Amino acid sequence: MMADSVRSYGGAGGEVAVTEDLERAARIIRSVRDLLEDAGMSLSAAERRAVEAFERGSDPTRHAAERAKNALADAQVGSHGTSPVGFSAYGIGERLMEVANRFTEAERAAMSHVSAVTRAGGALTSMWGTGLWAMRHVWAAGVLASTAPLLMTGAPQKVAGAILPDGLPPTTGYLNKDTVQWMVSKLDSSAVGFPAAVYALAAMLASLEGLFGEGHATTVNERETSYAARQPTGVADVMNGLQEEENRMDGSVSIETITHADGTHSYLVTIPGTEDWGAKGDNPHDAQANLAAMVEQSTDAQMAVVDAMRAAGIKPGEEVMLAGHSQGGINAVALASRPEFLDEFNVTHVVTAGSPVGRIALPSSVNVLQLEHNEDLVSGLDAVPNPDTPTRTTVERDLRYSADPQTRAFGDTIPDAHSLPAYATTAGMVDAGAAGASASAWRDSASTFFTGETSTLTEYVPVVPPSTGHEPVDVIPQPQPVALPAFASGPTTNN
């Protein structure tokens, strides 16, 4: 399941799916053994009656009874009789169960070994690189300080500029998904607990937003898109569409309507990640929505998606794929986990990139592909591994060990590892069948969205009413998970 630093787990080829298949086969074979035992008992009873007929009958009857008795005995204990075949079936069933257990042990041992080796090597490499990065900054500062009288000439600045490194330090070896997942997981064993801690942070940010008078979107407006319809043919096209979505930075949600040859429609809904990190903006895809969505609270960002889907006229039964990056992926999975949402929309597939959604349970009717980079700490903020089920496929990639130099460069810093261009390269591996059997099976199951047929793209922008002024908040409330309101029909209002 390894290919160019990529592994997939869960889904159709995942540990659970494989062991379930093996265990199912073992149960079937065991049931065959039980049937053979029942058949053997019936044959034994028939043999006894044949013996009785042999003992009581005349010569012709005795000859027929003897032949029947011998045939019945052979059917029970002969080379192909019920007894040896049943015993063989029992052995096969036991061996299949042993194979299932060994497969699970080997899969987990391999994951542990690879994880430990790459973590140690990556940490040392990144620490060395971070040290060099810091030393070059100190060196550049020393040049400026020692040549202060010459600053007016601009020469020291040129020298210092040549010394300074480009970009951020390479920290992903020691600050990555695994290390952040381990640190955040300590909340689970603390007196506070992970959900309560996230609730408290979400409440604090909500209170700050109220204090600064942040607006809340109440509906969406349709607008003509500035991008051409993508006519997607694979997961990489979905990532590119998400990048276009995030380029707008206005909270908009795009819906691509795919028209098939038979006149039916499928829909691809792209949901952006976090676009507002402050407490004053009106963009619903903000920092507070990140935390609220992780603990399955309703958010303005989620309601913007719902309103856009209603405005697009998606009919019951029409297949929908939700796609999101970072917070967008959290919102996609959170929506797909809610029965009232699925009652209104037939969401069959979800794809996420760099989204911490391991704590959100989903029904088996929703087939999920989760793309994650080991260098992307965002995907580890939920502090748990993704579920390994037949309908949840995780593609996990270590960018630093890619065969492609450009991809390796994406793995040096956290922002690059979390970026959509990086995830587009991983999505391309899914499209090429190079990310494992489970990833390929997920893509095959989503083929109705990747036909490349005629499509139209529509943008939906959240509408925020004018602010009525500041309303200071004196008490930080304890937020509680709430169901999305007004799912029956018609427009919605966010609180």
Coordinates of C-alpha atoms in Angstrom, one line a residue:
M1 CA 0.0 0.0 0.0
M2 CA 3.0 2.3 -0.3
A3 CA 3.8 4.3 -3.4
D4 CA 6.0 7.4 -3.5
S5 CA 5.6 8.2 0.2
V6 CA 1.8 7.6 0.1
R7 CA -0.3 5.1 2.0
S8 CA -4.0 4.7 2.2
Y9 CA -6.1 3.1 4.9
G10 CA -9.7 2.6 5.6
G11 CA -12.1 2.3 2.7
A12 CA -12.6 -0.8 0.5
G13 CA -9.0 -1.9 0.9
G14 CA -8.5 -0.9 4.5
E15 CA -7.7 -3.0 7.5
V16 CA -11.3 -3.2 8.6
A17 CA -12.7 -3.9 5.2
V18 CA -10.0 -6.7 4.5
T19 CA -10.5 -8.3 7.9
E20 CA -14.2 -8.1 7.6
D21 CA -14.0 -9.9 4.2
L22 CA -11.7 -12.6 5.7
E23 CA -13.9 -13.0 8.8
R24 CA -17.0 -13.2 6.6
A25 CA -15.4 -15.9 4.5
A26 CA -14.5 -17.8 7.6
R27 CA -18.0 -17.6 8.9
I28 CA -19.4 -18.9 5.6
I29 CA -17.0 -21.8 5.6
R30 CA -17.8 -22.6 9.2
S31 CA -21.5 -22.6 8.3
V32 CA -20.7 -25.0 5.5
R33 CA -19.0 -27.2 8.1
D34 CA -22.1 -27.1 10.3
L35 CA -24.3 -28.0 7.3
L36 CA -22.0 -30.9 6.5
E37 CA -22.2 -32.1 10.1
D38 CA -26.0 -32.0 9.8
A39 CA -25.8 -33.9 6.5
G40 CA -23.5 -36.5 8.1
M41 CA -26.0 -37.1 10.9
S42 CA -28.8 -37.6 8.4
L43 CA -26.6 -40.0 6.4
S44 CA -25.8 -41.9 9.6
A45 CA -29.5 -42.3 10.3
A46 CA -30.1 -43.5 6.8
E47 CA -27.2 -46.0 7.1
R48 CA -28.7 -47.4 10.3
R49 CA -32.0 -48.0 8.5
A50 CA -30.1 -49.6 5.6
V51 CA -28.4 -52.0 8.1
E52 CA -31.8 -52.9 9.6
A53 CA -33.2 -53.6 6.2
F54 CA -30.1 -55.7 5.4
E55 CA -30.6 -57.8 8.6
R56 CA -34.3 -58.3 8.0
G57 CA -34.7 -58.6 4.3
S58 CA -34.5 -61.4 1.7
D59 CA -31.5 -61.9 -0.5
P60 CA -32.5 -59.3 -3.2
T61 CA -33.3 -56.8 -0.5
R62 CA -30.2 -57.7 1.4
H63 CA -28.0 -57.0 -1.7
A64 CA -29.7 -53.6 -2.3
A65 CA -29.5 -52.7 1.4
E66 CA -25.8 -53.6 1.4
R67 CA -25.0 -51.4 -1.6
A68 CA -27.0 -48.5 0.0
K69 CA -25.1 -49.1 3.4
N70 CA -21.7 -49.0 1.7
A71 CA -22.6 -45.9 -0.3
L72 CA -23.9 -44.1 2.8
A73 CA -20.8 -45.0 4.7
D74 CA -18.6 -43.7 1.9
A75 CA -20.6 -40.5 1.8
Q76 CA -19.8 -40.0 5.5
V77 CA -16.2 -41.1 5.9
G78 CA -14.9 -41.5 2.3
S79 CA -12.2 -39.2 0.9
H80 CA -14.9 -36.7 -0.2
G81 CA -17.4 -37.5 2.6
T82 CA -19.1 -35.2 4.9
S83 CA -16.7 -35.9 7.8
P84 CA -13.3 -35.2 6.2
V85 CA -14.7 -32.3 4.1
G86 CA -16.3 -30.8 7.2
F87 CA -13.0 -31.2 9.1
S88 CA -11.1 -29.6 6.3
A89 CA -13.7 -26.7 6.2
Y90 CA -13.2 -26.2 9.9
G91 CA -9.4 -26.0 9.4
I92 CA -9.8 -23.5 6.5
G93 CA -12.1 -21.3 8.6
E94 CA -9.7 -21.3 11.5
R95 CA -6.8 -20.4 9.2
L96 CA -8.8 -17.5 7.6
M97 CA -9.4 -16.1 11.1
E98 CA -5.7 -16.5 11.9
V99 CA -4.9 -14.7 8.6
A100 CA -7.2 -11.8 9.5
N101 CA -5.6 -11.5 12.9
R102 CA -2.1 -11.6 11.5
F103 CA -3.0 -9.0 8.8
T104 CA -4.2 -6.6 11.5
E105 CA -1.0 -7.1 13.6
A106 CA 1.3 -6.7 10.6
E107 CA -0.5 -3.6 9.3
R108 CA -0.3 -1.9 12.7
A109 CA 3.3 -3.0 13.2
A110 CA 4.3 -1.6 9.8
M111 CA 2.6 1.7 10.6
S112 CA 4.3 2.0 13.9
H113 CA 7.8 1.2 12.5
V114 CA 7.5 3.6 9.5
S115 CA 6.1 6.3 11.7
A116 CA 9.0 6.0 14.2
V117 CA 11.7 6.0 11.6
T118 CA 10.4 8.9 9.6
R119 CA 9.6 11.0 12.7
A120 CA 13.2 10.6 14.0
G121 CA 14.9 11.4 10.7
G122 CA 12.6 14.2 9.9
A123 CA 12.9 15.8 13.3
L124 CA 16.7 15.9 13.1
T125 CA 16.7 17.3 9.6
S126 CA 14.2 20.0 10.4
M127 CA 16.0 21.0 13.7
W128 CA 19.3 21.4 11.7
G129 CA 17.5 23.5 9.1
T130 CA 15.8 25.6 11.7
G131 CA 19.1 26.2 13.4
L132 CA 20.8 27.3 10.1
W133 CA 17.8 29.6 9.4
A134 CA 18.1 31.3 12.8
M135 CA 21.9 31.6 12.5
R136 CA 21.6 33.4 9.1
H137 CA 19.1 35.9 10.7
V138 CA 21.6 36.5 13.5
W139 CA 24.4 36.9 11.0
A140 CA 22.4 39.4 8.9
A141 CA 21.6 41.4 12.1
G142 CA 25.2 41.4 13.0
V143 CA 26.2 42.8 9.6
L144 CA 23.7 45.6 9.9
A145 CA 24.8 46.4 13.5
S146 CA 28.5 46.4 12.7
T147 CA 28.2 48.6 9.6
A148 CA 25.7 51.2 11.0
P149 CA 27.7 54.2 9.6
L150 CA 27.3 52.8 6.1
L151 CA 23.6 52.2 6.2
M152 CA 22.9 55.4 4.2
T153 CA 24.8 53.8 1.3
G154 CA 22.5 50.8 1.2
A155 CA 25.5 48.4 0.9
P156 CA 25.0 46.7 4.3
Q157 CA 21.3 46.1 3.5
K158 CA 22.3 44.3 0.3
V159 CA 24.8 42.1 2.1
A160 CA 22.3 41.3 4.9
G161 CA 19.6 40.6 2.3
A162 CA 21.9 38.1 0.6
I163 CA 22.5 36.4 3.9
L164 CA 18.9 36.2 5.0
P165 CA 17.1 32.9 4.1
D166 CA 14.0 32.8 2.0
G167 CA 10.7 32.0 3.6
L168 CA 9.9 30.3 6.9
P169 CA 12.2 27.8 8.7
P170 CA 11.7 24.1 8.0
T171 CA 9.9 23.0 11.1
T172 CA 7.7 20.1 9.8
G173 CA 10.1 17.4 11.0
Y174 CA 9.3 18.2 14.7
L175 CA 6.1 20.2 14.4
N176 CA 3.7 18.1 12.3
K177 CA 0.5 16.1 12.3
D178 CA 1.9 13.4 14.6
T179 CA 3.5 15.7 17.2
V180 CA 0.4 18.0 17.3
Q181 CA -1.9 15.0 17.5
W182 CA 0.1 13.7 20.5
M183 CA 0.1 17.1 22.3
V184 CA -3.6 17.8 21.7
S185 CA -4.5 14.2 22.8
K186 CA -3.3 15.1 26.3
L187 CA -6.5 17.1 26.6
D188 CA -8.5 13.9 26.5
S189 CA -6.8 12.6 29.6
S190 CA -6.9 15.9 31.4
A191 CA -9.6 17.2 33.8
V192 CA -10.9 19.5 31.2
G193 CA -11.2 17.2 28.2
F194 CA -10.9 17.9 24.5
P195 CA -14.6 18.8 23.8
A196 CA -14.9 21.1 26.8
A197 CA -11.6 22.9 26.0
V198 CA -12.7 23.5 22.4
Y199 CA -16.2 24.6 23.5
A200 CA -14.6 27.2 25.8
L201 CA -12.3 28.6 23.1
A202 CA -15.3 28.7 20.7
A203 CA -17.4 30.6 23.3
M204 CA -14.6 33.1 23.9
L205 CA -14.2 33.9 20.2
A206 CA -18.0 34.1 19.9
S207 CA -18.1 36.6 22.7
L208 CA -15.3 38.7 21.1
E209 CA -17.2 38.7 17.9
G210 CA -20.2 40.0 19.7
L211 CA -18.1 42.6 21.4
F212 CA -16.8 43.9 18.1
G213 CA -20.2 43.7 16.4
E214 CA -19.4 41.1 13.8
G215 CA -22.3 40.5 11.5
H216 CA -24.0 37.1 10.8
A217 CA -24.9 36.0 7.3
T218 CA -28.7 35.5 6.9
T219 CA -28.9 34.2 3.3
V220 CA -26.9 34.0 0.1
N221 CA -27.0 35.8 -3.2
E222 CA -26.2 34.2 -6.5
R223 CA -23.7 35.9 -8.7
E224 CA -22.0 35.3 -12.1
T225 CA -18.8 33.4 -11.6
S226 CA -15.5 34.8 -12.7
Y227 CA -14.2 31.2 -13.4
A228 CA -15.1 28.8 -16.1
A229 CA -16.9 25.6 -15.3
R230 CA -14.3 22.9 -14.5
Q231 CA -16.0 19.8 -15.9
P232 CA -14.1 17.8 -13.4
T233 CA -12.4 14.5 -14.4
G234 CA -10.8 13.7 -11.1
V235 CA -9.9 14.6 -7.5
A236 CA -7.1 17.0 -8.7
D237 CA -9.7 19.1 -10.5
V238 CA -11.6 19.3 -7.2
M239 CA -8.5 20.7 -5.4
N240 CA -8.0 23.2 -8.2
G241 CA -11.6 24.3 -7.8
L242 CA -11.2 24.8 -4.1
Q243 CA -8.1 26.9 -4.8
E244 CA -10.2 29.1 -7.1
E245 CA -12.9 29.3 -4.4
E246 CA -10.4 30.4 -1.8
N247 CA -8.8 33.0 -4.1
R248 CA -12.0 35.1 -3.8
M249 CA -11.7 35.4 0.0
D250 CA -15.4 36.6 0.3
G251 CA -17.0 33.6 2.0
S252 CA -18.6 32.4 -1.3
V253 CA -19.6 28.8 -1.9
S254 CA -19.5 27.4 -5.5
I255 CA -21.8 24.7 -6.9
E256 CA -21.0 22.9 -10.1
T257 CA -24.0 21.4 -11.8
I258 CA -22.9 18.4 -13.9
T259 CA -25.4 17.4 -16.7
H260 CA -25.2 13.8 -17.8
A261 CA -26.1 12.4 -21.2
D262 CA -29.4 11.1 -19.9
G263 CA -30.4 14.6 -18.7
T264 CA -29.9 13.8 -15.0
H265 CA -27.7 16.1 -12.8
S266 CA -25.0 15.6 -10.1
Y267 CA -23.6 18.4 -8.0
L268 CA -20.1 19.3 -6.7
V269 CA -20.3 21.7 -3.8
T270 CA -16.9 23.4 -3.0
I271 CA -16.5 24.9 0.5
P272 CA -13.6 27.2 1.3
G273 CA -11.3 27.0 4.3
T274 CA -10.7 29.7 6.9
E275 CA -10.8 33.2 5.3
D276 CA -11.1 35.5 8.3
W277 CA -8.8 35.1 11.4
G278 CA -10.1 38.2 13.2
A279 CA -13.2 39.0 15.3
K280 CA -14.6 42.0 13.3
G281 CA -15.1 40.6 9.8
D282 CA -18.4 39.4 8.4
N283 CA -17.0 36.4 6.5
P284 CA -18.7 33.3 8.0
H285 CA -15.6 31.1 7.4
D286 CA -13.8 32.6 10.3
A287 CA -11.7 31.3 13.2
Q288 CA -14.6 30.8 15.6
A289 CA -16.3 28.6 13.0
N290 CA -13.3 26.4 13.0
L291 CA -13.6 25.5 16.6
A292 CA -17.4 25.3 16.6
A293 CA -17.4 22.9 13.7
M294 CA -14.9 20.6 15.3
V295 CA -17.3 20.0 18.2
E296 CA -20.3 19.7 15.8
Q297 CA -22.0 23.0 16.5
S298 CA -24.0 24.7 13.8
T299 CA -22.2 27.7 12.2
D300 CA -23.0 30.5 9.8
A301 CA -20.5 28.9 7.4
Q302 CA -22.5 25.7 7.4
M303 CA -25.8 27.5 6.9
A304 CA -24.3 29.4 4.0
V305 CA -23.6 26.0 2.3
V306 CA -27.2 24.9 3.0
D307 CA -28.7 28.1 1.6
A308 CA -26.5 27.8 -1.5
M309 CA -27.6 24.2 -2.1
R310 CA -31.2 25.3 -1.7
A311 CA -30.7 28.2 -4.1
A312 CA -29.1 25.9 -6.6
G313 CA -32.4 23.9 -6.7
I314 CA -30.8 20.5 -5.8
K315 CA -33.7 18.0 -5.9
P316 CA -34.2 15.1 -3.5
G317 CA -32.3 12.0 -4.8
E318 CA -29.8 13.9 -7.0
E319 CA -26.3 12.9 -6.1
V320 CA -24.1 15.5 -4.3
M321 CA -20.4 15.6 -3.5
L322 CA -19.2 18.0 -0.8
A323 CA -15.6 19.1 -1.1
G324 CA -13.7 21.3 1.4
H325 CA -10.2 22.3 2.4
S326 CA -9.2 22.8 6.1
Q327 CA -12.3 24.3 7.8
G328 CA -14.3 23.7 4.6
G329 CA -13.7 20.0 5.0
I330 CA -14.8 20.1 8.7
N331 CA -18.0 21.8 7.6
A332 CA -18.6 19.3 4.8
V333 CA -18.2 16.3 7.2
A334 CA -20.2 18.0 9.9
L335 CA -23.1 18.6 7.5
A336 CA -22.9 15.1 6.2
S337 CA -23.1 13.7 9.7
R338 CA -26.6 15.2 10.3
P339 CA -29.7 13.2 9.5
E340 CA -31.8 16.2 8.9
F341 CA -29.3 17.4 6.2
L342 CA -29.2 14.0 4.6
D343 CA -33.0 13.9 4.6
E344 CA -33.0 17.0 2.4
F345 CA -29.9 16.3 0.2
N346 CA -28.5 13.0 -1.2
V347 CA -24.9 13.5 -0.3
T348 CA -23.1 10.3 -1.4
H349 CA -19.4 11.5 -1.4
V350 CA -17.2 13.9 0.6
V351 CA -13.6 14.8 -0.1
T352 CA -11.5 16.8 2.4
A353 CA -8.0 18.1 2.3
G354 CA -6.1 18.9 5.5
S355 CA -9.2 18.7 7.7
P356 CA -9.3 17.4 11.3
V357 CA -12.5 15.4 11.2
G358 CA -11.6 12.1 12.9
R359 CA -14.0 12.7 15.8
I360 CA -17.1 13.2 13.6
A361 CA -19.0 10.0 13.0
L362 CA -20.7 9.5 9.6
P363 CA -23.4 7.2 8.3
S364 CA -22.2 4.4 6.0
S365 CA -24.2 5.9 3.1
V366 CA -21.6 8.7 2.8
N367 CA -18.3 7.7 1.2
V368 CA -15.4 9.9 2.3
L369 CA -11.9 10.5 1.0
Q370 CA -9.6 12.4 3.4
L371 CA -6.3 13.7 2.1
E372 CA -3.7 14.4 4.7
H373 CA 0.0 15.3 4.8
N374 CA 2.2 14.2 7.7
E375 CA 3.8 17.7 7.6
D376 CA 0.4 19.4 7.9
L377 CA -0.3 19.9 11.6
V378 CA -3.8 21.1 10.9
S379 CA -5.1 17.6 10.1
G380 CA -3.8 16.4 13.5
L381 CA -5.7 19.0 15.6
D382 CA -8.5 16.6 16.3
A383 CA -6.0 14.5 18.3
V384 CA -7.4 11.1 17.0
P385 CA -6.7 9.0 13.9
N386 CA -9.4 8.9 11.2
P387 CA -11.8 5.9 11.5
D388 CA -10.8 2.9 9.5
T389 CA -14.1 1.8 8.0
P390 CA -15.2 0.6 4.6
T391 CA -16.6 4.0 3.7
R392 CA -13.9 6.3 5.1
T393 CA -10.7 6.3 3.1
T394 CA -7.6 8.2 4.3
V395 CA -4.7 9.0 2.0
E396 CA -1.7 9.9 4.1
R397 CA 1.4 11.3 2.4
D398 CA 4.9 12.3 3.6
L399 CA 5.8 15.1 1.3
R400 CA 9.5 15.1 2.4
Y401 CA 10.0 11.7 1.0
S402 CA 8.4 12.2 -2.4
A403 CA 10.4 11.4 -5.5
D404 CA 9.4 14.8 -6.9
P405 CA 11.7 17.8 -5.9
Q406 CA 8.8 20.3 -6.0
T407 CA 6.6 18.1 -3.8
R408 CA 9.5 17.7 -1.3
A409 CA 9.7 21.5 -1.2
F410 CA 6.0 21.6 -0.2
G411 CA 7.0 19.5 2.9
D412 CA 9.5 22.0 4.4
T413 CA 7.0 24.4 6.0
I414 CA 3.6 24.1 7.6
P415 CA 1.8 26.7 5.3
D416 CA 3.1 24.9 2.2
A417 CA 2.2 21.5 3.5
H418 CA -1.3 22.7 4.2
S419 CA -1.7 24.5 0.9
L420 CA -4.1 23.4 -1.9
P421 CA -1.3 23.2 -4.5
A422 CA 0.4 20.6 -2.4
Y423 CA -2.9 18.7 -1.9
A424 CA -3.5 18.9 -5.7
T425 CA -0.3 16.8 -6.2
T426 CA -1.6 14.2 -3.8
A427 CA -5.0 14.2 -5.4
G428 CA -3.2 13.6 -8.7
M429 CA -1.8 10.4 -7.3
V430 CA -5.3 9.3 -6.4
D431 CA -6.4 9.9 -10.0
A432 CA -3.4 8.0 -11.3
G433 CA -4.1 5.0 -9.1
A434 CA -0.8 5.5 -7.2
A435 CA -2.3 6.1 -3.7
G436 CA -3.4 2.6 -2.9
A437 CA -6.3 0.3 -3.6
S438 CA -8.7 2.0 -1.2
A439 CA -8.1 5.4 -2.8
S440 CA -8.7 4.0 -6.2
A441 CA -11.9 2.2 -5.0
W442 CA -13.2 5.6 -3.7
R443 CA -12.5 7.3 -6.9
D444 CA -14.3 4.6 -8.9
S445 CA -17.3 4.9 -6.6
A446 CA -17.4 8.7 -7.3
S447 CA -17.1 8.3 -11.1
T448 CA -20.5 10.0 -11.7
F449 CA -18.9 13.3 -10.6
F450 CA -15.8 12.8 -12.8
T451 CA -17.3 12.3 -16.2
G452 CA -16.0 15.5 -17.8
E453 CA -19.5 16.2 -19.1
T454 CA -21.1 19.6 -19.6
S455 CA -21.3 21.6 -16.4
T456 CA -22.2 25.0 -15.1
L457 CA -20.6 26.8 -12.2
T458 CA -22.5 29.2 -9.9
E459 CA -21.2 31.2 -6.9
Y460 CA -23.3 32.0 -3.8
V461 CA -22.1 34.9 -1.6
P462 CA -23.3 35.2 2.0
V463 CA -25.4 38.3 2.7
V464 CA -24.7 40.1 6.0
P465 CA -27.3 42.8 7.2
P466 CA -26.0 46.2 8.3
S467 CA -24.6 46.3 11.8
T468 CA -26.8 47.7 14.5
G469 CA -23.9 48.7 16.7
H470 CA -21.8 47.1 19.5
E471 CA -23.5 45.0 22.1
P472 CA -20.9 44.2 24.8
V473 CA -20.9 40.7 26.2
D474 CA -20.4 40.4 29.9
V475 CA -20.5 36.6 30.3
I476 CA -19.0 34.0 28.1
P477 CA -21.6 31.3 27.7
Q478 CA -20.9 27.6 27.5
P479 CA -21.7 26.7 23.9
Q480 CA -23.7 23.5 23.2
P481 CA -24.0 21.5 20.0
V482 CA -27.2 22.4 18.2
A483 CA -29.0 20.9 15.2
L484 CA -29.2 23.0 12.1
P485 CA -32.5 24.9 12.1
A486 CA -35.2 25.0 9.5
F487 CA -34.2 22.0 7.3
A488 CA -37.6 21.3 6.0
S489 CA -37.6 24.0 3.3
G490 CA -37.2 27.7 2.6
P491 CA -34.6 30.3 3.6
T492 CA -32.9 30.1 7.0
T493 CA -31.7 32.7 9.5
N494 CA -28.5 32.3 11.4
N495 CA -28.2 33.3 15.1

